[in-house]
Amino acid sequence: MSELSQIRAFLAVAELHSFVAAARQLSMTAPSVTRAVGALEDRLGVQLLLRTTRQVSLTSAGAVYAARVGPLMAEFTKAGEEVREHEGEAAGLLRINAPMSLGLQILPDVASGFRVDHPDTVLSLSLTDRFIDIVSENVDLAIRISQAPTDKSTIWRKICRVRRVLVASPGYLAAFGGITRPQELHSHARLAYDGEAISETWDLSHAGRTHRVRAGQALASNNGDLIARLAENGEGVALLPWFIVEPALAAQRLAQVLPEWEPTPLWLTLYYPPYETLPLRVKKFSDFFETYVTRIRSL
């Protein structure tokens, strides 16, 4: 194994504090990583890591070495990615964040399809329903469902509108009465789908009229699938994206409420850190994702 590979193995163990985790990250076996680090220590003539049954930590010499070679290795990796991208080949690590419900439904097919076309791109996929700080959390691209963006510090790309519908279970409507006017929502339990799991405002429009309803007094969650299941259980009325509730509506576990009243439009949006120019791997994934959503999978 080359010295460069040994250094890469050492840095992975130093970061993850585990030979097993480092092996998983590097697609190696744990014994191979152990041998690589041992060979590097033999080459340098110093012990870089303290190994116990409970943890792995840096020695003082290991900390000094990691601090010096870590940035150099990062630049070496970046240089290789830039050269490949200069030749029109998407390569390198691409960190993507998406909402939980959307990510589980769409990202498996998107990621698999993208990897066929761009095998040198490594995808790191994280799912969270909160609205992340894309710069401080070191994400290359975030997928979000939100209202029209107003943040000027990041780059936004609208993909398509996301349809939302009011729903409740047939059992709930039979027990508490059908809803024919938006004003009647105030006397019903209203489940909030909110990033902070606190409350939500529904702005509904029809024939030039608008009505505002506050939700979340009884139940709130930052996950749409959970709210949908609660609605199926008869806990109240919810406003959710169509792609989340479509199976339950088809199976009649949920029924649409006030279908003629339109909620405020939401957009499926990609957003990025303030790049001067989008890295090729980011641009290629964005194009692939938009094609998939607009031509293959309707939201």
PDB file of C-alpha atoms in Angstrom, residues 34-179:
ATOM      1  CA  THR A  34      -4.960  -1.470  10.900  1.00  0.00           C
ATOM      2  CA  ARG A  35      -2.057  -2.668   8.753  1.00  0.00           C
ATOM      3  CA  ALA A  36      -1.975   0.596   6.800  1.00  0.00           C
ATOM      4  CA  VAL A  37      -1.776   2.712   9.957  1.00  0.00           C
ATOM      5  CA  GLY A  38       0.833   0.392  11.445  1.00  0.00           C
ATOM      6  CA  ALA A  39       2.955   0.644   8.297  1.00  0.00           C
ATOM      7  CA  LEU A  40       2.747   4.444   8.417  1.00  0.00           C
ATOM      8  CA  GLU A  41       3.828   4.466  12.068  1.00  0.00           C
ATOM      9  CA  ASP A  42       6.733   2.178  11.196  1.00  0.00           C
ATOM     10  CA  ARG A  43       7.710   4.440   8.322  1.00  0.00           C
ATOM     11  CA  LEU A  44       7.651   7.554  10.537  1.00  0.00           C
ATOM     12  CA  GLY A  45       9.119   5.826  13.587  1.00  0.00           C
ATOM     13  CA  VAL A  46       6.465   7.264  15.938  1.00  0.00           C
ATOM     14  CA  GLN A  47       3.174   6.117  17.411  1.00  0.00           C
ATOM     15  CA  LEU A  48       0.299   8.103  15.948  1.00  0.00           C
ATOM     16  CA  LEU A  49      -2.699   6.482  17.651  1.00  0.00           C
ATOM     17  CA  LEU A  50      -3.498   5.189  21.120  1.00  0.00           C
ATOM     18  CA  ARG A  51      -5.523   1.979  20.857  1.00  0.00           C
ATOM     19  CA  THR A  52      -7.641   0.687  23.726  1.00  0.00           C
ATOM     20  CA  THR A  53     -10.589  -1.692  23.835  1.00  0.00           C
ATOM     21  CA  ARG A  54     -12.931   1.278  24.221  1.00  0.00           C
ATOM     22  CA  GLN A  55     -11.602   3.957  21.904  1.00  0.00           C
ATOM     23  CA  VAL A  56      -8.928   5.134  19.513  1.00  0.00           C
ATOM     24  CA  SER A  57      -7.318   8.530  20.071  1.00  0.00           C
ATOM     25  CA  LEU A  58      -4.408  10.559  18.738  1.00  0.00           C
ATOM     26  CA  THR A  59      -1.059  10.730  20.445  1.00  0.00           C
ATOM     27  CA  SER A  60       0.515  14.184  20.633  1.00  0.00           C
ATOM     28  CA  ALA A  61       2.685  13.264  17.629  1.00  0.00           C
ATOM     29  CA  GLY A  62      -0.408  11.969  15.822  1.00  0.00           C
ATOM     30  CA  ALA A  63      -2.258  15.226  16.453  1.00  0.00           C
ATOM     31  CA  VAL A  64       0.647  17.246  15.006  1.00  0.00           C
ATOM     32  CA  TYR A  65       0.887  14.964  11.979  1.00  0.00           C
ATOM     33  CA  ALA A  66      -2.872  15.010  11.327  1.00  0.00           C
ATOM     34  CA  ALA A  67      -2.948  18.796  11.543  1.00  0.00           C
ATOM     35  CA  ARG A  68      -0.221  19.054   8.902  1.00  0.00           C
ATOM     36  CA  VAL A  69      -1.197  16.339   6.447  1.00  0.00           C
ATOM     37  CA  GLY A  70      -5.003  16.725   6.733  1.00  0.00           C
ATOM     38  CA  PRO A  71      -5.192  19.979   4.725  1.00  0.00           C
ATOM     39  CA  LEU A  72      -2.640  18.646   2.232  1.00  0.00           C
ATOM     40  CA  MET A  73      -4.697  15.502   1.652  1.00  0.00           C
ATOM     41  CA  ALA A  74      -7.845  17.589   1.211  1.00  0.00           C
ATOM     42  CA  GLU A  75      -6.102  19.728  -1.406  1.00  0.00           C
ATOM     43  CA  PHE A  76      -4.726  16.638  -3.133  1.00  0.00           C
ATOM     44  CA  THR A  77      -8.223  15.138  -3.345  1.00  0.00           C
ATOM     45  CA  LYS A  78      -9.697  18.434  -4.531  1.00  0.00           C
ATOM     46  CA  ALA A  79      -7.049  18.779  -7.232  1.00  0.00           C
ATOM     47  CA  GLY A  80      -7.893  15.336  -8.594  1.00  0.00           C
ATOM     48  CA  GLU A  81     -11.600  16.185  -8.645  1.00  0.00           C
ATOM     49  CA  GLU A  82     -10.977  19.481 -10.441  1.00  0.00           C
ATOM     50  CA  VAL A  83      -8.840  17.808 -13.100  1.00  0.00           C
ATOM     51  CA  ARG A  84     -11.506  15.176 -13.779  1.00  0.00           C
ATOM     52  CA  GLU A  85     -14.242  17.796 -13.849  1.00  0.00           C
ATOM     53  CA  HIS A  86     -12.150  19.882 -16.243  1.00  0.00           C
ATOM     54  CA  GLU A  87     -12.378  16.917 -18.624  1.00  0.00           C
ATOM     55  CA  GLY A  88     -16.163  16.879 -18.232  1.00  0.00           C
ATOM     56  CA  GLU A  89     -16.345  14.027 -15.730  1.00  0.00           C
ATOM     57  CA  ALA A  90     -18.362  14.536 -12.535  1.00  0.00           C
ATOM     58  CA  ALA A  91     -16.255  13.272  -9.643  1.00  0.00           C
ATOM     59  CA  GLY A  92     -15.681  13.680  -5.923  1.00  0.00           C
ATOM     60  CA  LEU A  93     -17.848  13.817  -2.824  1.00  0.00           C
ATOM     61  CA  LEU A  94     -21.320  15.343  -3.163  1.00  0.00           C
ATOM     62  CA  ARG A  95     -23.112  16.058   0.129  1.00  0.00           C
ATOM     63  CA  ILE A  96     -26.894  16.261  -0.289  1.00  0.00           C
ATOM     64  CA  ASN A  97     -29.564  17.038   2.296  1.00  0.00           C
ATOM     65  CA  ALA A  98     -33.291  16.440   1.774  1.00  0.00           C
ATOM     66  CA  PRO A  99     -36.547  16.285   3.772  1.00  0.00           C
ATOM     67  CA  MET A 100     -37.249  12.880   5.282  1.00  0.00           C
ATOM     68  CA  SER A 101     -40.492  11.998   3.454  1.00  0.00           C
ATOM     69  CA  LEU A 102     -39.357  13.234   0.048  1.00  0.00           C
ATOM     70  CA  GLY A 103     -35.911  11.721   0.448  1.00  0.00           C
ATOM     71  CA  LEU A 104     -37.233   8.265   1.279  1.00  0.00           C
ATOM     72  CA  GLN A 105     -39.605   8.282  -1.694  1.00  0.00           C
ATOM     73  CA  ILE A 106     -37.372   9.784  -4.372  1.00  0.00           C
ATOM     74  CA  LEU A 107     -33.677   9.644  -3.510  1.00  0.00           C
ATOM     75  CA  PRO A 108     -33.176   5.854  -3.785  1.00  0.00           C
ATOM     76  CA  ASP A 109     -34.080   5.885  -7.490  1.00  0.00           C
ATOM     77  CA  VAL A 110     -32.377   9.224  -8.144  1.00  0.00           C
ATOM     78  CA  ALA A 111     -29.150   8.183  -6.429  1.00  0.00           C
ATOM     79  CA  SER A 112     -29.013   4.803  -8.159  1.00  0.00           C
ATOM     80  CA  GLY A 113     -29.699   6.302 -11.572  1.00  0.00           C
ATOM     81  CA  PHE A 114     -27.173   9.089 -11.091  1.00  0.00           C
ATOM     82  CA  ARG A 115     -24.483   6.649  -9.977  1.00  0.00           C
ATOM     83  CA  VAL A 116     -24.903   4.662 -13.202  1.00  0.00           C
ATOM     84  CA  ASP A 117     -24.054   7.760 -15.240  1.00  0.00           C
ATOM     85  CA  HIS A 118     -21.452   9.188 -12.828  1.00  0.00           C
ATOM     86  CA  PRO A 119     -19.716   6.351 -10.942  1.00  0.00           C
ATOM     87  CA  ASP A 120     -16.823   8.579  -9.816  1.00  0.00           C
ATOM     88  CA  THR A 121     -19.157  10.776  -7.762  1.00  0.00           C
ATOM     89  CA  VAL A 122     -19.532   9.731  -4.116  1.00  0.00           C
ATOM     90  CA  LEU A 123     -22.972  10.604  -2.719  1.00  0.00           C
ATOM     91  CA  SER A 124     -23.431  11.455   0.955  1.00  0.00           C
ATOM     92  CA  LEU A 125     -27.189  11.642   1.616  1.00  0.00           C
ATOM     93  CA  SER A 126     -28.614  13.069   4.840  1.00  0.00           C
ATOM     94  CA  LEU A 127     -32.314  13.470   5.625  1.00  0.00           C
ATOM     95  CA  THR A 128     -33.771  16.042   7.978  1.00  0.00           C
ATOM     96  CA  ASP A 129     -37.001  18.013   7.998  1.00  0.00           C
ATOM     97  CA  ARG A 130     -35.504  21.128   9.555  1.00  0.00           C
ATOM     98  CA  PHE A 131     -34.304  23.958   7.322  1.00  0.00           C
ATOM     99  CA  ILE A 132     -30.526  23.614   7.535  1.00  0.00           C
ATOM    100  CA  ASP A 133     -27.817  26.265   7.303  1.00  0.00           C
ATOM    101  CA  ILE A 134     -26.232  24.959   4.131  1.00  0.00           C
ATOM    102  CA  VAL A 135     -22.954  26.849   4.592  1.00  0.00           C
ATOM    103  CA  SER A 136     -22.183  26.058   8.238  1.00  0.00           C
ATOM    104  CA  GLU A 137     -23.271  22.423   7.868  1.00  0.00           C
ATOM    105  CA  ASN A 138     -21.003  21.850   4.861  1.00  0.00           C
ATOM    106  CA  VAL A 139     -23.665  20.683   2.401  1.00  0.00           C
ATOM    107  CA  ASP A 140     -23.156  20.981  -1.359  1.00  0.00           C
ATOM    108  CA  LEU A 141     -26.820  20.872  -2.314  1.00  0.00           C
ATOM    109  CA  ALA A 142     -30.076  20.863  -0.350  1.00  0.00           C
ATOM    110  CA  ILE A 143     -33.504  19.787  -1.557  1.00  0.00           C
ATOM    111  CA  ARG A 144     -36.391  21.606   0.051  1.00  0.00           C
ATOM    112  CA  ILE A 145     -40.159  22.058  -0.185  1.00  0.00           C
ATOM    113  CA  SER A 146     -40.917  25.640   0.798  1.00  0.00           C
ATOM    114  CA  GLN A 147     -42.510  28.891  -0.225  1.00  0.00           C
ATOM    115  CA  ALA A 148     -40.765  31.134  -2.742  1.00  0.00           C
ATOM    116  CA  PRO A 149     -37.229  31.749  -1.429  1.00  0.00           C
ATOM    117  CA  THR A 150     -36.233  35.154  -0.075  1.00  0.00           C
ATOM    118  CA  ASP A 151     -32.707  34.355   1.174  1.00  0.00           C
ATOM    119  CA  LYS A 152     -30.189  36.318  -0.927  1.00  0.00           C
ATOM    120  CA  SER A 153     -27.072  34.660   0.521  1.00  0.00           C
ATOM    121  CA  THR A 154     -27.611  31.330  -1.243  1.00  0.00           C
ATOM    122  CA  ILE A 155     -28.367  30.174  -4.784  1.00  0.00           C
ATOM    123  CA  TRP A 156     -31.854  28.809  -5.442  1.00  0.00           C
ATOM    124  CA  ARG A 157     -33.250  26.730  -8.307  1.00  0.00           C
ATOM    125  CA  LYS A 158     -37.002  26.168  -8.532  1.00  0.00           C
ATOM    126  CA  ILE A 159     -37.932  22.730  -9.849  1.00  0.00           C
ATOM    127  CA  CYS A 160     -41.726  22.510  -9.715  1.00  0.00           C
ATOM    128  CA  ARG A 161     -44.761  23.334  -7.619  1.00  0.00           C
ATOM    129  CA  VAL A 162     -45.761  20.805  -4.968  1.00  0.00           C
ATOM    130  CA  ARG A 163     -49.456  20.135  -4.657  1.00  0.00           C
ATOM    131  CA  ARG A 164     -50.920  20.117  -1.126  1.00  0.00           C
ATOM    132  CA  VAL A 165     -54.328  18.946   0.065  1.00  0.00           C
ATOM    133  CA  LEU A 166     -56.381  19.046   3.247  1.00  0.00           C
ATOM    134  CA  VAL A 167     -57.168  15.557   4.490  1.00  0.00           C
ATOM    135  CA  ALA A 168     -58.851  13.744   7.364  1.00  0.00           C
ATOM    136  CA  SER A 169     -59.889  10.160   7.971  1.00  0.00           C
ATOM    137  CA  PRO A 170     -63.433   9.103   7.003  1.00  0.00           C
ATOM    138  CA  GLY A 171     -63.938   7.989  10.601  1.00  0.00           C
ATOM    139  CA  TYR A 172     -62.984  11.412  11.942  1.00  0.00           C
ATOM    140  CA  LEU A 173     -65.338  13.191   9.532  1.00  0.00           C
ATOM    141  CA  ALA A 174     -68.180  10.811  10.415  1.00  0.00           C
ATOM    142  CA  ALA A 175     -67.646  11.412  14.132  1.00  0.00           C
ATOM    143  CA  PHE A 176     -67.132  15.187  14.086  1.00  0.00           C
ATOM    144  CA  GLY A 177     -69.051  16.231  10.981  1.00  0.00           C
ATOM    145  CA  GLY A 178     -68.180  17.018   7.387  1.00  0.00           C
ATOM    146  CA  ILE A 179     -66.452  20.282   6.528  1.00  0.00           C
TER     147      ILE A 179
END
